[in-house]
Coordinates of C-alpha atoms in Angstrom, one line a residue:
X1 CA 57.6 18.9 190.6
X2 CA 53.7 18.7 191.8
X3 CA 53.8 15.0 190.2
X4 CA 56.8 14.7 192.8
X5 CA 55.1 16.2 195.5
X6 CA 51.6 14.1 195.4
X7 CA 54.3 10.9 195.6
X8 CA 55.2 12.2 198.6
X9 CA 52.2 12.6 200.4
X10 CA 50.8 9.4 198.5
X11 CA 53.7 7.9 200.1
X12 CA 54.1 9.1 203.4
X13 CA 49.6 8.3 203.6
X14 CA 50.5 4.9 203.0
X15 CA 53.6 4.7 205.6
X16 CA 50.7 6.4 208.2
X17 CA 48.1 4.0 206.9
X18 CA 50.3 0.9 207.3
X19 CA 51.3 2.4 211.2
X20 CA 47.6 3.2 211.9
X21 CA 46.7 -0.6 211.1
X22 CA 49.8 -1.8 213.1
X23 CA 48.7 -0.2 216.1
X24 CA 44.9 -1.0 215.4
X25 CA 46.1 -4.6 215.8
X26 CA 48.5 -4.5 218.5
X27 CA 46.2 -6.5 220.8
X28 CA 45.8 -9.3 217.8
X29 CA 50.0 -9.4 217.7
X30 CA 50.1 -9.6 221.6
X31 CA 47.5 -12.2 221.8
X32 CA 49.4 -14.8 218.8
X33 CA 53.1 -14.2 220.6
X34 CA 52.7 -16.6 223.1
X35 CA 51.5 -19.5 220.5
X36 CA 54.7 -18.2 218.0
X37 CA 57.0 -18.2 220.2
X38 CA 55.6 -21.9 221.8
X39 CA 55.6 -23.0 217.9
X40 CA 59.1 -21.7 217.3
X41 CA 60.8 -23.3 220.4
X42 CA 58.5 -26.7 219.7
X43 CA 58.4 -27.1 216.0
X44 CA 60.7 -24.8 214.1
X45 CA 63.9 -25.4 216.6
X46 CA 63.5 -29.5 216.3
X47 CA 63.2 -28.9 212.6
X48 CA 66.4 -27.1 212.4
X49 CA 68.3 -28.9 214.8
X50 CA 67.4 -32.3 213.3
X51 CA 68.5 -30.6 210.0
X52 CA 72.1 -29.7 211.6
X53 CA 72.4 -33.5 213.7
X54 CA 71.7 -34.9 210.6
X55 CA 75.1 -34.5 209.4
X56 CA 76.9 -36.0 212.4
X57 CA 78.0 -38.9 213.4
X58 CA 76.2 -38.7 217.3
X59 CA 74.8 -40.8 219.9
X60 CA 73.3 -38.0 221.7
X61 CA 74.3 -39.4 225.1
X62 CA 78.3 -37.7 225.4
X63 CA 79.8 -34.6 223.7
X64 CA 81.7 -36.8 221.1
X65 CA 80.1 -34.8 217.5
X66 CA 81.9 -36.1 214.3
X67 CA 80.9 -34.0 211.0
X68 CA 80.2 -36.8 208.1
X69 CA 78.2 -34.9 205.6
X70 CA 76.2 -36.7 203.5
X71 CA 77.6 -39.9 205.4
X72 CA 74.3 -40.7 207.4
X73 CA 72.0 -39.6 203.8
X74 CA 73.7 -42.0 202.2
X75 CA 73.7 -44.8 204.6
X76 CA 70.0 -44.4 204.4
X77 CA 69.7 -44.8 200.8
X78 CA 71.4 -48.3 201.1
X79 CA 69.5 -49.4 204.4
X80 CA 67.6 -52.7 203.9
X81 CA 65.7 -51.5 207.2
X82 CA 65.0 -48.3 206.3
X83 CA 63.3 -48.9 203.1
X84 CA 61.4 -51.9 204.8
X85 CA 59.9 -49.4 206.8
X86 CA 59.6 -47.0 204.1
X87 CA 57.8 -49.5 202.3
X88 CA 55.3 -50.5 205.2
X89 CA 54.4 -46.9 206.2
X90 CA 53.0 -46.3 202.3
X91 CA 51.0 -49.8 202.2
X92 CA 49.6 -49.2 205.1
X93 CA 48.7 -45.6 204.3
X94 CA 47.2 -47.2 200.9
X95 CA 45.1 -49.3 202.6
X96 CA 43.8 -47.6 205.1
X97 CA 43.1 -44.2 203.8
X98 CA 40.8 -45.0 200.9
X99 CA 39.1 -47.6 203.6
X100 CA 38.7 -44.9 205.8
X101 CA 37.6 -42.1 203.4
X102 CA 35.0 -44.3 201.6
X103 CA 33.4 -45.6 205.3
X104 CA 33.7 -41.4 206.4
X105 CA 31.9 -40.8 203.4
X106 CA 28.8 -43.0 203.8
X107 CA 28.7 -42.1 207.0
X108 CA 28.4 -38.3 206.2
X109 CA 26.0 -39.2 203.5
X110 CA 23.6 -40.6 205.9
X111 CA 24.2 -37.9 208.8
X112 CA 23.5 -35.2 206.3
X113 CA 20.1 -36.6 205.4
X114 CA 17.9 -33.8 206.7
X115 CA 15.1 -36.6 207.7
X116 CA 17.4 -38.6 209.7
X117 CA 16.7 -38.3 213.5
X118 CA 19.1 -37.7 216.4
X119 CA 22.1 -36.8 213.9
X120 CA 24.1 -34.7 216.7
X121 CA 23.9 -38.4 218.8
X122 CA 25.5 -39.9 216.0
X123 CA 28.1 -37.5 215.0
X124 CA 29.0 -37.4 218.4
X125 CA 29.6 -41.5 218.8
X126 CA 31.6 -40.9 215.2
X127 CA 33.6 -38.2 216.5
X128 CA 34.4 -39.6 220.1
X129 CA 37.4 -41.6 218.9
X130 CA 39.1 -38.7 217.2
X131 CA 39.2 -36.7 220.8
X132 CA 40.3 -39.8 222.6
X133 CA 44.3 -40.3 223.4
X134 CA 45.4 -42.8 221.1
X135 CA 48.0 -43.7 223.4
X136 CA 45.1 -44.9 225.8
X137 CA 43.1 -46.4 222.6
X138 CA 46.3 -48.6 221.3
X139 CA 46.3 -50.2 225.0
X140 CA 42.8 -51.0 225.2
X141 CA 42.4 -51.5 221.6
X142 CA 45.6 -54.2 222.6
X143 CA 43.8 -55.9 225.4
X144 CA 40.4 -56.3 223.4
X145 CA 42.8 -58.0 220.5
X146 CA 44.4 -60.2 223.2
X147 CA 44.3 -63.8 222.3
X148 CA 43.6 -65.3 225.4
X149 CA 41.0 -63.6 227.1
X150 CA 39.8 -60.5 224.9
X151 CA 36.6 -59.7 223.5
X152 CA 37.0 -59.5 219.9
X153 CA 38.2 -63.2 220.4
X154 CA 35.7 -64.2 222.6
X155 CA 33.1 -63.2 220.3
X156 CA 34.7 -64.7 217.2
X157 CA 34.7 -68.1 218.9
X158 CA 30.7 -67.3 221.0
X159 CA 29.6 -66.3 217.2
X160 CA 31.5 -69.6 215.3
X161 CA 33.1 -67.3 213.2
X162 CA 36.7 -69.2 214.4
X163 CA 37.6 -72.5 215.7
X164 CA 40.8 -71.0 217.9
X165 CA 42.1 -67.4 219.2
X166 CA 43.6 -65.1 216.6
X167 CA 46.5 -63.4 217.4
X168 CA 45.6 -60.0 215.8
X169 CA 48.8 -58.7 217.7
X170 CA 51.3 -61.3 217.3
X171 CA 51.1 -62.9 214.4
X172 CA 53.2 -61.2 211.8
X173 CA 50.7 -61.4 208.8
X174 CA 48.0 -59.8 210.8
X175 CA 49.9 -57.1 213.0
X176 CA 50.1 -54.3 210.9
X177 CA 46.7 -54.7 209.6
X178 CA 45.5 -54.7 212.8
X179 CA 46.6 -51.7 213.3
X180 CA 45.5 -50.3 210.5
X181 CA 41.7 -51.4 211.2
X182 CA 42.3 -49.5 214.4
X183 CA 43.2 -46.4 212.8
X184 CA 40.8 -46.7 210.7
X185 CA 38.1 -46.3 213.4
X186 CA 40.0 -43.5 215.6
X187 CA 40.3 -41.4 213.0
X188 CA 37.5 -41.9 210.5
X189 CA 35.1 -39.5 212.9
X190 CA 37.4 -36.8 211.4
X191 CA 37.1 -37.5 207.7
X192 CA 33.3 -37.9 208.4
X193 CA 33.6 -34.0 209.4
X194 CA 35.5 -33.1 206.7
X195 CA 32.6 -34.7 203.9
X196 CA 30.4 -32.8 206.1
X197 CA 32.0 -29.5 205.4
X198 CA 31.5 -30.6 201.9
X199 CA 28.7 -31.7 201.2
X200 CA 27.0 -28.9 203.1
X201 CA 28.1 -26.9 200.2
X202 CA 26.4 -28.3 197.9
X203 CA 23.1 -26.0 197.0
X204 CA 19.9 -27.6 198.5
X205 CA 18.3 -26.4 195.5
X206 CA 19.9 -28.7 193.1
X207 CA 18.4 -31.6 195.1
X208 CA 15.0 -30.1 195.6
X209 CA 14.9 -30.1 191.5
X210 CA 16.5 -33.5 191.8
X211 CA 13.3 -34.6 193.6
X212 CA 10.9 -33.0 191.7
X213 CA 12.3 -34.7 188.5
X214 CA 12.1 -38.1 190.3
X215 CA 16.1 -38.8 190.0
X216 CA 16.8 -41.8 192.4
X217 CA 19.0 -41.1 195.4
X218 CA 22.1 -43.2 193.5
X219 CA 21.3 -40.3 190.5
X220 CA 21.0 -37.4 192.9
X221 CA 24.5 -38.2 194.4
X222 CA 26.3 -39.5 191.2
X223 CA 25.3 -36.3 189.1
X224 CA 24.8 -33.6 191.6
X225 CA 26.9 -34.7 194.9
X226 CA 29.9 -35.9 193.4
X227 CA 31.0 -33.8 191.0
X228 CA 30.5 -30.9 193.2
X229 CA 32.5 -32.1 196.1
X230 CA 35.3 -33.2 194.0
X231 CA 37.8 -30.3 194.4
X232 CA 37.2 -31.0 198.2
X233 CA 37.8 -34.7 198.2
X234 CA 41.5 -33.7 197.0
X235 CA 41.7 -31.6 200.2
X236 CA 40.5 -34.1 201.9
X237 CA 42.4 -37.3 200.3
X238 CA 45.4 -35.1 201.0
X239 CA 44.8 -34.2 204.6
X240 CA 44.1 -37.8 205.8
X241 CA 47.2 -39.2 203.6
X242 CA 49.5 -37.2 205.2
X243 CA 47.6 -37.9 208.9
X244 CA 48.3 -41.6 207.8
X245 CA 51.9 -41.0 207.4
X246 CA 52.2 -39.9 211.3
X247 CA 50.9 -43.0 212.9
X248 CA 53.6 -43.3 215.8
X249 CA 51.7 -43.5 219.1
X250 CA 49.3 -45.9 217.9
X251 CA 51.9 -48.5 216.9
X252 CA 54.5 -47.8 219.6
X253 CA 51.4 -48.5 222.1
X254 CA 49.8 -51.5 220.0
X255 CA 53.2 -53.6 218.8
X256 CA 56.0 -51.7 219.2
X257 CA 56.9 -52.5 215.7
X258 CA 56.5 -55.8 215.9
X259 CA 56.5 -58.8 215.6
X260 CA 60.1 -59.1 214.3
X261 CA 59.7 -55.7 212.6
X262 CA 56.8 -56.5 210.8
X263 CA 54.5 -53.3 212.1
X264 CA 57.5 -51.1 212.1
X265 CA 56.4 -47.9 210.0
X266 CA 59.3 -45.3 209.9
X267 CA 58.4 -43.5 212.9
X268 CA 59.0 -46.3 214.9
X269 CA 62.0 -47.2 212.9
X270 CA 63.5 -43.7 213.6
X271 CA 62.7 -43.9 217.4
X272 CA 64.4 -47.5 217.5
X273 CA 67.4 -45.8 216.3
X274 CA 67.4 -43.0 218.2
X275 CA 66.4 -43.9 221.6
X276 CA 65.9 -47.5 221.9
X277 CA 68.7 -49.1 219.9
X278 CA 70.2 -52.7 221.5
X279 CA 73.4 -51.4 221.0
X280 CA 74.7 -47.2 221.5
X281 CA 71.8 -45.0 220.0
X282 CA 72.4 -43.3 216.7
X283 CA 70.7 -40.0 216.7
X284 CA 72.7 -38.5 213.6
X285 CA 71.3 -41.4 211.1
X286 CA 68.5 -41.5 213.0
X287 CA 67.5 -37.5 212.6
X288 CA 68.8 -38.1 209.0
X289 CA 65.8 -40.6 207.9
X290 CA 63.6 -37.9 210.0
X291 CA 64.6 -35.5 207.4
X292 CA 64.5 -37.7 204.9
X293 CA 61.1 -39.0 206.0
X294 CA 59.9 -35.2 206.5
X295 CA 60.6 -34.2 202.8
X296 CA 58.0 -36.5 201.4
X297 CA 55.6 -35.2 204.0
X298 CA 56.6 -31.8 202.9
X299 CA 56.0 -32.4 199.1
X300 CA 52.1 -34.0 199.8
X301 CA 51.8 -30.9 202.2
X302 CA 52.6 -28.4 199.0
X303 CA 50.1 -30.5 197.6
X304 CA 47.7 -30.1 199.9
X305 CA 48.0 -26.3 199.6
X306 CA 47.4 -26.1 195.9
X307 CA 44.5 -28.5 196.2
X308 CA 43.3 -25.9 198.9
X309 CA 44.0 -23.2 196.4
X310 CA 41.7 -25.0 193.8
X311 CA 39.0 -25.8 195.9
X312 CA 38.5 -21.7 197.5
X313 CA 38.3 -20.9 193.8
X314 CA 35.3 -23.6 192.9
X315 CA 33.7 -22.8 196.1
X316 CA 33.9 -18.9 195.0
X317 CA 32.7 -19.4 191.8
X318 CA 29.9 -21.7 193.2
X319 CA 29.3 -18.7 195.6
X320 CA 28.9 -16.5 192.7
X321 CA 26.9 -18.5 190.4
X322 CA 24.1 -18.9 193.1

């Protein structure tokens, strides 16, 4: 009966507890409603209704709504298109993530050399690209590219580098990679961040031994660096390949998806369908590749959170260690 009795107070001091936090943190509730409520009628709504137009057979311009099911998933399993796209979006991520992540991290190397002066200047000119609109860097990034009176060409032909114009933009072969190199460098101020994070974790002590041993710089970093940034290079890796899977604005401002298809990642593939199709839009196949397309983003972002998982315990046993 007491046994009973001490449950019952136990219980109801927990229930006042967990009231007494609630209304401790009212003002922290309050303050996140407006960005819940912005991120449930901007994210989680689209999700959902993509989910549900998915299974119809829609144009989204008149009220005519035919249920097919697993019509439009199927379709996409058989499209030629779809899978050219497909295809594209992954060899370009391929290429230009490792590109990017190896160039981010020689550049963090360097600016986190404590002997290097004016560091905050150069972070700075690394970072500026991230914080500019890449709608606004595809179009000037386009008209320095342009074969006829841009710079980059201009130089090329000053220097002797080329005998006539390249057509970065509208040759097929060279389009995408184009691109690509342009993503590279908007983005790569990011990754250099991210290293940062990294490598700033790494004990100072274990380099100031490093020193006094004599250990070489290519030593210090192969034995002491890298293995102790690993768990956060999967973060990282991670991060940026699923940041390369959502390159839309840069090719829709650059190409377009083209030439004759050849830049078109599946971003642009599903906008084609949906908005800008010759013939009557299809916004039911058109929301199923999204979905489609948003699963395998999904399964690298699970990734991502185990790999996040991983690397809080290293840095906590790290923590502890020291």
């Amino acid at each position: 009966m007491m046994q009973t009795a001490r449950l019952g107070r136990t219980g109801g001091q927990d229930a006042g507890s967990l009231r007494q936090r609630l209304w401790h943190a009212r003002w922290s509730y309050l303050f996140m409603l407006p960005a819940l409520v912005l991120g449930a009628l901007f994210t989680f709504y689209p999700m959902v209704a993509s989910w549900y137009i998915s299974f119809l057979d829609w144009s989204g311009l008149d009220s005519d709504r035919r249920w097919v099911g697993l019509a439009n998933y199927r379709e996409a399993l058989g499209d030629a298109a779809f899978w050219d796209a497909f295809g594209r979006t992954f060899a370009f991520t391929l290429v230009a993530v490792p590109v990017m992540l190896v160039l981010a991290l020689l550049a963090a190397l360097a600016l986190n050399d404590q002997a290097l002066r004016m560091r905050a200047v150069f972070r700075t000119m690394f970072f500026l690209p991230v914080v500019t609109t890449t709608a606004i860097v595809g179009v000037v990034m386009s008209l320095i590219m342009n074969p006829f009176d841009g710079p980059l060409n201009s130089a090329l032909l000053t220097i002797g580098i080329v005998d006539a114009p390249i057509d970065f933009l509208g040759d097929p072969n060279l389009a995408l990679w184009s691109v690509a190199g342009v993503f590279v460098w908007k983005w790569m101020g990011m990754s250099m961040i991210y290293w940062l994070v990294a490598l700033q974790t790494v004990p100072e002590q274990l380099y100031e031994a490093a020193r006094v041993d004599g250990a070489s710089r290519w030593r210090t970093h192969r034995h002491i660096t890298v293995p102790l940034i690993t768990p956060f290079a999967i973060i990282i890796i991670l991060v940026t390949f699923v940041g390369a899977l959502q390159t839309f604005p840069l090719v829709q401002a650059m190409t377009q998806g083209g030439p004759a298809f050849s830049s078109e990642l599946v971003e642009v593939y599903i906008y084609r369908l949906a908005f800008a199709a010759d013939s009557t839009p299809r916004l039911g196949y058109a929301s199923a590749v999204a979905v489609f397309f948003g699963l395998t983003v999904l399964v690298l972002t699970l990734a991502q959170a185990w790999g996040i998982r991983r690397a809080g315990a290293f840095k906590r046993d790290i923590g502890g260690a020291s």
